[in-house]
CSV table of C-alpha atoms and ligand atoms in Angstrom, one decimal:
chain,number,residue,atom,x,y,z
A,1,MET,CA,58.4,30.6,80.2
A,2,SER,CA,58.0,32.4,83.5
A,3,ASN,CA,58.6,35.7,85.1
A,4,MET,CA,62.2,36.8,85.1
A,5,VAL,CA,64.4,39.4,86.7
A,6,ILE,CA,67.4,40.7,84.8
A,7,ILE,CA,70.1,42.4,86.8
A,8,GLY,CA,73.7,43.4,86.3
A,9,ALA,CA,76.1,41.3,88.4
A,10,GLN,CA,79.0,43.7,88.3
A,11,TRP,CA,79.2,47.5,88.2
A,12,GLY,CA,76.6,48.1,85.5
A,13,ASP,CA,77.2,48.2,81.8
A,14,GLU,CA,77.3,44.4,81.5
A,15,GLY,CA,75.4,44.5,78.2
A,16,LYS,CA,72.0,44.2,79.8
A,17,GLY,CA,70.4,46.2,76.9
A,18,LYS,CA,71.0,43.5,74.4
A,19,ILE,CA,69.9,40.6,76.6
A,20,VAL,CA,66.8,42.5,77.8
A,21,ASP,CA,66.0,43.3,74.2
A,22,LEU,CA,66.4,39.6,73.3
A,23,LEU,CA,64.4,38.3,76.1
A,24,SER,CA,61.7,40.9,75.7
A,25,ALA,CA,60.6,39.0,72.7
A,26,GLN,CA,59.5,36.2,75.1
A,27,SER,CA,57.8,38.6,77.7
A,28,ASP,CA,54.4,40.2,77.6
A,29,TYR,CA,55.1,42.9,80.2
A,30,ILE,CA,58.5,44.6,80.9
A,31,VAL,CA,58.8,46.7,84.0
A,32,ARG,CA,61.6,48.8,85.3
A,33,PHE,CA,61.8,48.8,89.1
A,34,GLN,CA,64.7,51.1,90.2
A,35,GLY,CA,67.1,53.8,89.0
A,36,GLY,CA,66.3,56.5,86.5
A,37,ASN,CA,67.9,58.0,83.5
A,38,ASN,CA,71.3,57.3,84.9
A,39,ALA,CA,70.9,54.0,83.0
A,40,GLY,CA,71.5,53.8,79.2
A,41,HIS,CA,70.7,51.1,76.7
A,42,THR,CA,71.8,51.2,73.1
A,43,VAL,CA,69.7,48.8,71.0
A,44,ILE,CA,70.2,48.3,67.3
A,45,VAL,CA,67.1,47.1,65.4
A,46,ASN,CA,67.2,46.7,61.6
A,47,GLY,CA,70.2,49.0,61.4
A,48,GLU,CA,68.4,51.8,63.4
A,49,GLU,CA,70.1,52.8,66.7
A,50,TYR,CA,68.0,53.6,69.7
A,51,ILE,CA,69.5,54.9,72.9
A,52,LEU,CA,67.0,54.6,75.8
A,53,HIS,CA,67.6,55.8,79.4
A,54,LEU,CA,64.2,55.5,81.0
A,55,ILE,CA,61.6,53.7,78.8
A,56,PRO,CA,62.2,49.9,78.7
A,57,SER,CA,63.7,48.9,75.4
A,58,GLY,CA,60.8,46.4,75.2
A,59,ILE,CA,58.9,49.2,73.7
A,60,LEU,CA,60.7,48.4,70.4
A,61,HIS,CA,58.9,45.1,70.3
A,62,LYS,CA,55.4,45.5,69.0
A,63,GLY,CA,52.6,44.7,71.4
A,64,LYS,CA,54.6,44.6,74.6
A,65,VAL,CA,53.4,46.6,77.6
A,66,CYS,CA,56.2,48.6,79.2
A,67,LEU,CA,55.8,49.8,82.7
A,68,ILE,CA,57.8,52.2,85.0
A,69,GLY,CA,57.5,51.0,88.5
A,70,ASN,CA,57.2,52.9,91.8
A,71,GLY,CA,60.9,52.3,92.6
A,72,VAL,CA,62.1,54.3,89.6
A,73,VAL,CA,62.8,58.0,89.8
A,74,LEU,CA,61.5,59.6,86.6
A,75,ASP,CA,62.6,62.9,85.0
A,76,PRO,CA,59.4,64.1,83.2
A,77,ALA,CA,61.5,66.1,80.7
A,78,VAL,CA,63.6,63.1,79.7
A,79,PHE,CA,60.5,60.9,79.5
A,80,CYS,CA,58.9,63.3,77.0
A,81,GLN,CA,62.2,63.5,75.0
A,82,GLU,CA,62.3,59.7,74.7
A,83,LEU,CA,58.6,59.7,73.7
A,84,ASP,CA,59.3,62.1,70.9
A,85,ALA,CA,62.4,60.3,69.7
A,86,LEU,CA,60.6,57.0,69.6
A,87,ALA,CA,57.5,58.4,68.0
A,88,SER,CA,59.6,60.0,65.3
A,89,LYS,CA,60.9,56.6,64.4
A,90,GLY,CA,57.4,55.1,64.2
A,91,VAL,CA,57.4,53.3,67.6
A,92,ASP,CA,53.9,53.1,69.2
A,93,VAL,CA,54.3,54.9,72.5
A,94,SER,CA,50.6,55.2,73.2
A,95,PRO,CA,49.4,54.8,76.9
A,96,ALA,CA,48.1,51.3,75.9
A,97,PHE,CA,51.7,50.1,75.8
A,98,LEU,CA,53.4,52.4,78.2
A,99,LYS,CA,52.5,53.2,81.8
A,100,ILE,CA,54.0,55.0,84.8
A,101,SER,CA,53.1,54.1,88.4
A,102,ARG,CA,51.4,57.0,90.2
A,103,LYS,CA,53.7,56.3,93.0
A,104,THR,CA,56.9,56.9,91.0
A,105,HIS,CA,58.9,59.8,92.3
A,106,LEU,CA,59.8,62.6,89.9
A,107,ILE,CA,63.2,64.2,89.3
A,108,MET,CA,62.8,67.9,89.6
A,109,PRO,CA,65.2,70.6,88.1
A,110,TYR,CA,66.4,71.3,91.6
A,111,HIS,CA,67.5,67.7,92.0
A,112,ARG,CA,69.7,67.9,89.0
A,113,ALA,CA,71.1,71.2,90.2
A,114,LEU,CA,71.9,69.8,93.6
A,115,ASP,CA,73.5,66.6,92.2
A,116,GLN,CA,75.8,68.6,90.0
A,117,ALA,CA,76.6,71.3,92.7
A,118,ARG,CA,77.4,68.6,95.3
A,119,GLU,CA,79.6,66.6,93.0
A,120,GLY,CA,81.4,69.7,91.9
A,121,ALA,CA,82.2,70.6,95.5
A,122,ARG,CA,83.7,67.2,96.4
A,123,MET,CA,87.5,66.8,96.6
A,124,GLU,CA,88.8,64.8,93.6
A,125,GLU,CA,89.3,61.6,95.5
A,126,GLU,CA,85.8,61.8,97.0
A,127,LYS,CA,84.0,62.3,93.8
A,128,ILE,CA,81.4,59.5,93.2
A,129,GLY,CA,81.3,60.3,89.5
A,130,THR,CA,77.5,60.6,89.5
A,131,THR,CA,75.8,60.9,86.2
A,132,GLY,CA,74.6,64.3,87.3
A,133,ARG,CA,71.0,63.4,86.5
A,134,GLY,CA,69.6,64.2,89.9
A,135,ILE,CA,69.1,60.6,90.9
A,136,GLY,CA,70.5,60.8,94.4
A,137,PRO,CA,68.7,64.0,95.4
A,138,ALA,CA,65.3,62.6,94.1
A,139,TYR,CA,65.7,59.5,96.2
A,140,GLU,CA,66.7,61.6,99.2
A,141,ASP,CA,63.4,63.6,98.9
A,142,LYS,CA,61.5,60.3,98.7
A,143,ILE,CA,63.1,59.1,101.9
A,144,THR,CA,62.8,62.5,103.6
A,145,ARG,CA,59.1,62.4,102.6
A,146,ILE,CA,59.1,65.7,100.6
A,147,GLY,CA,59.3,64.0,97.2
A,148,VAL,CA,57.0,64.8,94.3
A,149,ARG,CA,55.2,61.7,92.9
A,150,ALA,CA,53.8,61.2,89.4
A,151,SER,CA,50.3,61.3,90.8
A,152,ASP,CA,50.9,64.9,91.9
A,153,LEU,CA,50.9,65.9,88.2
A,154,GLU,CA,47.1,65.4,88.4
A,155,ASP,CA,46.8,68.0,91.2
A,156,LEU,CA,48.7,71.1,90.2
A,157,GLU,CA,47.9,72.9,93.5
A,158,LEU,CA,49.5,70.2,95.5
A,159,LEU,CA,52.4,70.0,93.1
A,160,ARG,CA,53.1,73.7,93.5
A,161,ARG,CA,52.9,73.4,97.3
A,162,LYS,CA,55.4,70.5,97.3
A,163,VAL,CA,57.8,72.4,95.0
A,164,GLU,CA,57.7,75.4,97.3
A,165,ILE,CA,58.4,73.3,100.4
A,166,ALA,CA,61.3,71.5,98.7
A,167,LEU,CA,62.7,74.7,97.3
A,168,ALA,CA,62.8,76.5,100.6
A,169,GLU,CA,65.4,73.9,101.7
A,170,LYS,CA,67.1,73.3,98.3
A,171,ASN,CA,67.7,77.0,97.7
A,172,ALA,CA,69.3,77.4,101.2
A,173,LEU,CA,71.7,74.7,100.1
A,174,LEU,CA,72.2,75.9,96.6
A,175,THR,CA,72.9,79.5,97.5
A,176,GLY,CA,74.4,79.2,101.0
A,177,LEU,CA,76.6,76.2,100.6
A,178,TYR,CA,77.3,75.8,96.9
A,179,ASN,CA,77.2,79.4,95.7
A,180,CYS,CA,74.7,78.6,93.0
A,181,ALA,CA,71.7,80.7,91.8
A,182,PRO,CA,68.4,80.0,93.6
A,183,ILE,CA,65.6,78.3,91.7
A,184,CYS,CA,62.2,80.0,91.5
A,185,PRO,CA,59.0,77.9,92.1
A,186,ASP,CA,57.4,79.8,89.2
A,187,ALA,CA,60.1,78.6,86.8
A,188,VAL,CA,59.8,75.0,88.0
A,189,MET,CA,56.0,75.1,87.5
A,190,GLU,CA,56.4,76.7,84.1
A,191,GLU,CA,58.5,73.7,83.1
A,192,LEU,CA,56.2,71.2,84.7
A,193,ILE,CA,52.8,72.2,83.6
A,194,PRO,CA,53.2,71.2,79.9
A,195,LEU,CA,55.0,68.1,80.9
A,196,ALA,CA,52.2,67.2,83.3
A,197,ARG,CA,49.7,67.5,80.5
A,198,ARG,CA,51.7,65.0,78.4
A,199,LEU,CA,52.4,62.6,81.3
A,200,THR,CA,49.0,62.2,82.9
A,201,PRO,CA,47.6,59.9,80.3
A,202,TYR,CA,50.4,57.4,81.1
A,203,LEU,CA,49.7,57.3,84.8
A,204,ALA,CA,48.4,53.9,86.1
A,205,ASP,CA,48.2,51.5,89.0
A,206,VAL,CA,51.2,49.5,87.8
A,207,SER,CA,51.0,47.1,90.8
A,208,SER,CA,47.5,46.1,89.8
A,209,VAL,CA,48.3,45.9,86.1
A,210,LEU,CA,51.1,43.4,87.1
A,211,GLN,CA,48.9,41.5,89.4
A,212,GLN,CA,46.3,41.0,86.7
A,213,ALA,CA,49.0,40.0,84.2
A,214,CYS,CA,50.3,37.4,86.6
A,215,LEU,CA,46.7,36.1,87.2
A,216,GLU,CA,46.3,35.7,83.4
A,217,GLY,CA,49.6,33.7,83.2
A,218,LYS,CA,51.4,36.4,81.2
A,219,ASN,CA,55.2,36.6,81.3
A,220,VAL,CA,56.7,39.6,83.1
A,221,MET,CA,60.3,40.7,82.8
A,222,PHE,CA,61.6,42.9,85.6
A,223,GLU,CA,64.4,45.0,84.1
A,224,GLY,CA,67.1,46.1,86.5
A,225,ALA,CA,69.4,49.0,85.9
A,226,GLN,CA,73.0,49.6,87.0
A,227,GLY,CA,74.6,46.6,88.7
A,228,THR,CA,74.8,44.7,91.9
A,229,HIS,CA,78.0,46.4,93.2
A,230,LEU,CA,76.4,49.8,92.7
A,231,ASP,CA,73.6,48.8,95.1
A,232,ILE,CA,73.0,51.4,97.8
A,233,ASP,CA,73.3,48.8,100.6
A,234,HIS,CA,75.4,46.0,99.2
A,235,GLY,CA,77.6,47.9,96.7
A,236,THR,CA,80.9,49.6,97.2
A,237,TYR,CA,79.5,52.3,99.4
A,238,PRO,CA,79.8,55.3,99.1
A,239,PHE,CA,80.7,54.8,95.4
A,240,VAL,CA,77.2,53.5,94.5
A,241,THR,CA,74.0,54.6,93.1
A,242,SER,CA,71.0,55.6,95.3
A,243,SER,CA,68.7,52.6,94.9
A,244,ASN,CA,68.8,48.9,95.6
A,245,THR,CA,69.8,47.4,92.3
A,246,ILE,CA,69.6,43.7,93.5
A,247,ALA,CA,66.9,41.3,92.4
A,248,GLY,CA,65.0,41.5,95.7
A,249,ASN,CA,64.0,45.1,95.0
A,250,ALA,CA,62.2,44.0,91.8
A,251,ALA,CA,59.3,43.1,94.0
A,252,ALA,CA,59.2,46.3,96.1
A,253,GLY,CA,60.0,48.5,93.1
A,254,ALA,CA,57.3,47.1,90.9
A,255,GLY,CA,54.7,46.5,93.5
A,256,VAL,CA,54.4,42.7,93.4
A,257,GLY,CA,55.0,40.0,96.0
A,258,PRO,CA,58.4,38.2,96.0
A,259,ARG,CA,56.8,34.9,94.9
A,260,GLU,CA,56.3,36.5,91.5
A,261,LEU,CA,60.0,36.5,90.9
A,262,GLU,CA,61.0,33.2,89.3
A,263,LYS,CA,64.1,33.1,87.1
A,264,ILE,CA,66.8,35.5,88.1
A,265,ILE,CA,69.3,36.1,85.4
A,266,GLY,CA,72.6,37.9,86.2
A,267,ILE,CA,74.3,39.6,83.3
A,268,VAL,CA,78.1,39.4,83.5
A,269,LYS,CA,80.6,40.7,81.2
A,270,ALA,CA,83.5,38.3,80.4
A,271,TYR,CA,85.8,40.8,82.0
A,272,THR,CA,85.1,43.7,84.4
A,273,THR,CA,84.4,47.4,83.9
A,274,ARG,CA,83.6,50.3,86.0
A,275,VAL,CA,82.6,53.9,85.3
A,276,GLY,CA,82.8,56.7,87.9
A,277,GLY,CA,84.7,56.6,91.2
A,278,GLY,CA,85.4,53.8,93.6
A,279,PRO,CA,87.8,50.8,94.1
A,280,PHE,CA,88.3,48.3,91.4
A,281,PRO,CA,90.7,45.5,92.4
A,282,THR,CA,91.3,43.9,89.0
A,283,GLN,CA,91.7,47.2,87.1
A,284,LEU,CA,94.3,47.1,84.3
A,285,ASP,CA,96.1,50.3,83.6
A,286,CYS,CA,98.1,48.8,80.7
A,287,ALA,CA,97.9,47.7,77.1
A,288,ILE,CA,95.5,44.8,78.0
A,289,GLY,CA,93.1,47.3,79.7
A,290,ARG,CA,93.3,49.5,76.6
A,291,HIS,CA,92.6,46.4,74.4
A,292,LEU,CA,89.4,45.7,76.4
A,293,GLN,CA,88.4,49.4,76.2
A,294,THR,CA,88.8,49.6,72.4
A,295,GLN,CA,87.6,46.1,71.5
A,296,GLY,CA,84.7,46.4,73.8
A,297,ALA,CA,83.8,50.0,72.9
A,298,GLU,CA,83.8,50.8,76.6
A,299,ILE,CA,82.2,54.2,76.5
A,300,GLY,CA,79.0,55.0,78.5
A,301,ALA,CA,75.7,55.4,76.7
A,302,THR,CA,74.6,58.0,79.2
A,303,THR,CA,77.7,60.1,80.0
A,304,LYS,CA,80.0,59.1,77.2
A,305,ARG,CA,82.7,58.5,79.8
A,306,VAL,CA,85.4,55.9,79.1
A,307,ARG,CA,85.0,52.9,81.4
A,308,ARG,CA,87.9,51.5,83.4
A,309,CYS,CA,88.6,47.9,82.4
A,310,GLY,CA,90.1,44.8,84.1
A,311,TRP,CA,90.1,41.1,84.5
A,312,PHE,CA,87.1,39.0,85.4
A,313,ASP,CA,86.6,39.2,89.1
A,314,ALA,CA,84.9,36.0,90.3
A,315,VAL,CA,84.8,37.3,93.9
A,316,LEU,CA,82.4,40.1,92.9
A,317,VAL,CA,80.3,37.8,90.8
A,318,ARG,CA,80.2,35.1,93.5
A,319,GLU,CA,78.8,37.8,95.8
A,320,ALA,CA,76.3,38.8,93.2
A,321,VAL,CA,75.1,35.2,92.9
A,322,ARG,CA,74.6,35.2,96.7
A,323,LEU,CA,72.9,38.6,96.9
A,324,ASN,CA,70.5,38.0,94.0
A,325,SER,CA,69.8,34.2,94.2
A,326,LEU,CA,70.9,34.1,90.5
A,327,THR,CA,69.5,31.1,88.7
A,328,GLU,CA,71.7,31.6,85.7
A,329,LEU,CA,74.2,33.9,84.1
A,330,ALA,CA,74.2,35.6,80.7
A,331,LEU,CA,77.8,36.0,79.7
A,332,THR,CA,78.4,38.9,77.4
A,333,LYS,CA,81.2,40.3,75.3
A,334,LEU,CA,83.2,37.1,75.2
A,335,ASP,CA,84.5,38.1,71.7
A,336,VAL,CA,86.3,41.1,73.2
A,337,LEU,CA,88.8,38.7,74.8
A,338,SER,CA,89.8,37.2,71.5
A,339,GLY,CA,93.4,37.9,70.7
A,340,LEU,CA,94.7,37.9,74.3
A,341,GLU,CA,97.4,35.3,74.8
A,342,GLU,CA,96.8,34.8,78.5
A,343,LEU,CA,93.6,35.4,80.5
A,344,LYS,CA,93.4,36.0,84.2
A,345,ILE,CA,90.5,35.4,86.5
A,346,CYS,CA,90.5,36.8,90.0
A,347,VAL,CA,89.5,33.8,92.2
A,348,ALA,CA,90.0,35.3,95.7
A,349,TYR,CA,91.3,38.4,97.4
A,350,LYS,CA,94.2,38.7,99.8
A,351,TYR,CA,93.1,41.1,102.6
A,352,ARG,CA,95.7,42.0,105.3
A,353,GLY,CA,97.5,38.7,104.6
A,354,VAL,CA,94.4,36.5,104.7
A,355,GLU,CA,92.8,34.9,101.6
A,356,ILE,CA,89.0,35.7,101.4
A,357,GLN,CA,86.3,34.4,99.0
A,358,TYR,CA,83.9,37.3,99.3
A,359,PRO,CA,84.4,41.1,99.3
A,360,PRO,CA,85.3,42.5,102.7
A,361,GLN,CA,82.5,44.5,104.5
A,362,ALA,CA,84.4,47.6,105.7
A,363,GLU,CA,84.0,50.7,103.6
A,364,ALA,CA,87.5,51.3,102.5
A,365,ALA,CA,88.7,47.6,102.5
A,366,LEU,CA,88.1,46.9,98.8
A,367,ALA,CA,90.7,49.5,97.9
A,368,GLU,CA,93.2,47.5,100.0
A,369,VAL,CA,92.6,44.0,98.7
A,370,GLU,CA,95.0,42.2,96.3
A,371,PRO,CA,93.5,40.0,93.7
A,372,VAL,CA,94.6,36.4,93.6
A,373,TYR,CA,94.8,35.4,90.0
A,374,GLU,CA,94.6,32.2,88.1
A,375,SER,CA,95.8,32.1,84.5
A,376,LEU,CA,94.2,30.5,81.6
A,377,PRO,CA,95.3,30.3,78.0
A,378,GLY,CA,93.5,32.7,75.6
A,379,TRP,CA,92.4,32.1,72.0
A,380,SER,CA,93.1,34.0,68.8
A,381,GLU,CA,90.1,32.9,66.7
A,382,ASP,CA,87.2,35.2,65.7
A,383,ILE,CA,84.3,33.9,67.7
A,384,THR,CA,81.7,36.4,66.6
A,385,ARG,CA,79.8,33.9,64.4
A,386,ALA,CA,79.6,31.2,67.0
A,387,LYS,CA,76.1,29.7,67.3
A,388,ASN,CA,76.7,27.1,70.0
A,389,MET,CA,79.4,25.9,72.4
A,390,THR,CA,81.0,23.6,69.9
A,391,ASP,CA,81.7,26.6,67.6
A,392,LEU,CA,83.9,28.1,70.3
A,393,PRO,CA,87.7,27.3,70.6
A,394,VAL,CA,88.5,24.9,73.4
A,395,ASN,CA,90.1,27.6,75.4
A,396,ALA,CA,87.0,29.8,75.3
A,397,ARG,CA,84.9,26.8,76.5
A,398,ALA,CA,87.4,26.2,79.3
A,399,TYR,CA,87.2,29.9,80.3
A,400,ILE,CA,83.4,29.7,80.6
A,401,SER,CA,83.5,26.5,82.5
A,402,ARG,CA,86.0,27.9,85.0
A,403,ILE,CA,83.8,31.0,85.6
A,404,GLU,CA,80.8,28.8,86.2
A,405,GLU,CA,82.7,26.6,88.6
A,406,LEU,CA,84.0,29.6,90.5
A,407,VAL,CA,80.7,31.3,90.9
A,408,GLY,CA,78.5,28.3,91.2
A,409,VAL,CA,75.9,29.1,88.4
A,410,LYS,CA,75.7,28.1,84.8
A,411,ALA,CA,75.8,30.5,81.9
A,412,GLY,CA,72.6,29.9,80.0
A,413,LEU,CA,73.2,32.6,77.4
A,414,ILE,CA,76.5,33.6,75.7
A,415,SER,CA,77.0,36.7,73.7
A,416,VAL,CA,79.7,37.0,71.1
A,417,GLY,CA,79.0,40.4,69.5
A,418,PRO,CA,76.7,43.5,69.6
A,419,ASP,CA,74.0,42.2,67.3
A,420,ARG,CA,70.8,40.5,68.5
A,421,SER,CA,71.8,37.5,66.4
A,422,GLN,CA,75.2,37.1,68.0
A,423,THR,CA,73.9,35.4,71.1
A,424,PHE,CA,73.2,31.7,71.7
A,425,THR,CA,71.5,29.7,74.5
A,426,ARG,CA,72.7,26.5,75.9
B,1,IMP,P1,74.2,58.2,90.1
B,1,IMP,O1,73.5,56.9,89.9
B,1,IMP,O2,74.1,59.1,88.9
B,1,IMP,O3,74.0,58.8,91.4
B,1,IMP,O4,75.8,57.8,90.1
B,1,IMP,C1,76.4,57.0,91.1
B,1,IMP,C2,77.4,56.0,90.6
B,1,IMP,O5,76.8,55.0,89.8
B,1,IMP,C3,78.5,56.7,89.6
B,1,IMP,O6,79.7,56.0,89.8
B,1,IMP,C4,77.9,56.3,88.3
B,1,IMP,O7,78.9,56.3,87.3
B,1,IMP,C5,77.3,55.0,88.5
B,1,IMP,N1,76.2,54.6,87.6
B,1,IMP,C6,75.0,55.1,87.6
B,1,IMP,N2,74.3,54.5,86.6
B,1,IMP,C7,75.1,53.7,86.0
B,1,IMP,C8,74.9,52.8,84.9
B,1,IMP,O8,73.8,52.6,84.3
B,1,IMP,N3,76.0,52.0,84.5
B,1,IMP,C9,77.2,52.1,85.2
B,1,IMP,N4,77.4,52.9,86.2
B,1,IMP,C10,76.3,53.7,86.6
């Protein structure tokens, strides 16, 4: 085994939760390096359902050390809610197994308020469809250098000063521009002080913890959130999240050197989905789209929104292979395609009359492209009990091979159902 980075190769919701859970068993340390509680993982262990937004699902495996890296934005209230929910189910959430980097930025109540006020004020076609969790405004403050970091919870005087400075600006926006009520520093501190007491035992130098782990030859999993095409730089801007979701950020967001990143696994759904705003070339607004939605239970774990569904887009995944240096794919939800007579794969785009192999760079161009499809025959068999490639119908094998050929990377893991056991390696 070796260190591995797990990232989503599409627009998030590729089924990372299950793969992360599965591969956590082989890792000693699991670290999140970006995003916040905009992510959502549903994991079912022994019939018990756990929905986690912030704490790595590795916590459900006894003895694993779960870390929240500096690249994450952490909502202290959500962190404490997850602690309580896990503890009530008998999961060990003691600081020995769960640590937060002192450099992690915190999501404050005014970040949530601004996120929602801004999104509410946008024209319908300009709405990003944010999760409203304050992710963008928290990253904004980090970059503007007025952010609150986890280490500030150990110095309440500094914390109060920072909150006051930030609120002077936020309240001007909230009241002057968005017609919202101002937020009082006292109220923020009242919420934060008990949370600070609970969080401080979890604060650690995550970078050094990881360095030591690597020196000792332990296996580290870098757990990504969202997906490649929601990346702040390389995604479908402005319909993106506020962090770098691609594998390269695993190093910066966890505090390790890039040579520690070895295997890079891209999770891809056997079709494409997207939640929130933004262009989606292979979207299906027809019975096939609805088949994918219902068979695939395409409803978000965080916001409960129904996801838009469409054909597999090899152009997007080819770009993800390039941006992340993917060493292998994990192909999920193959079973959802069962029962469709014909399957289409988008192999290229037509953009202003020219066929292109990678997404165009200009901001609005993806909304203009036309997918170039290739058709493959579907299969009707139930594949949810397949344990290896030979258990799959020949058409399912051909579908996988064609995807591999088009994107240039092999699928090392295939998932054919929601349960941990419904996954096989090749
Ligand atoms: P934000 O991350 O809440 O700012 O939302 C920005 C965009 O990213 C919106 O379109 C969200 O729906 C999308 N998004 C954020 N997190 C996830 C995720 O975990 N899965 C899929 N989409 C996400």
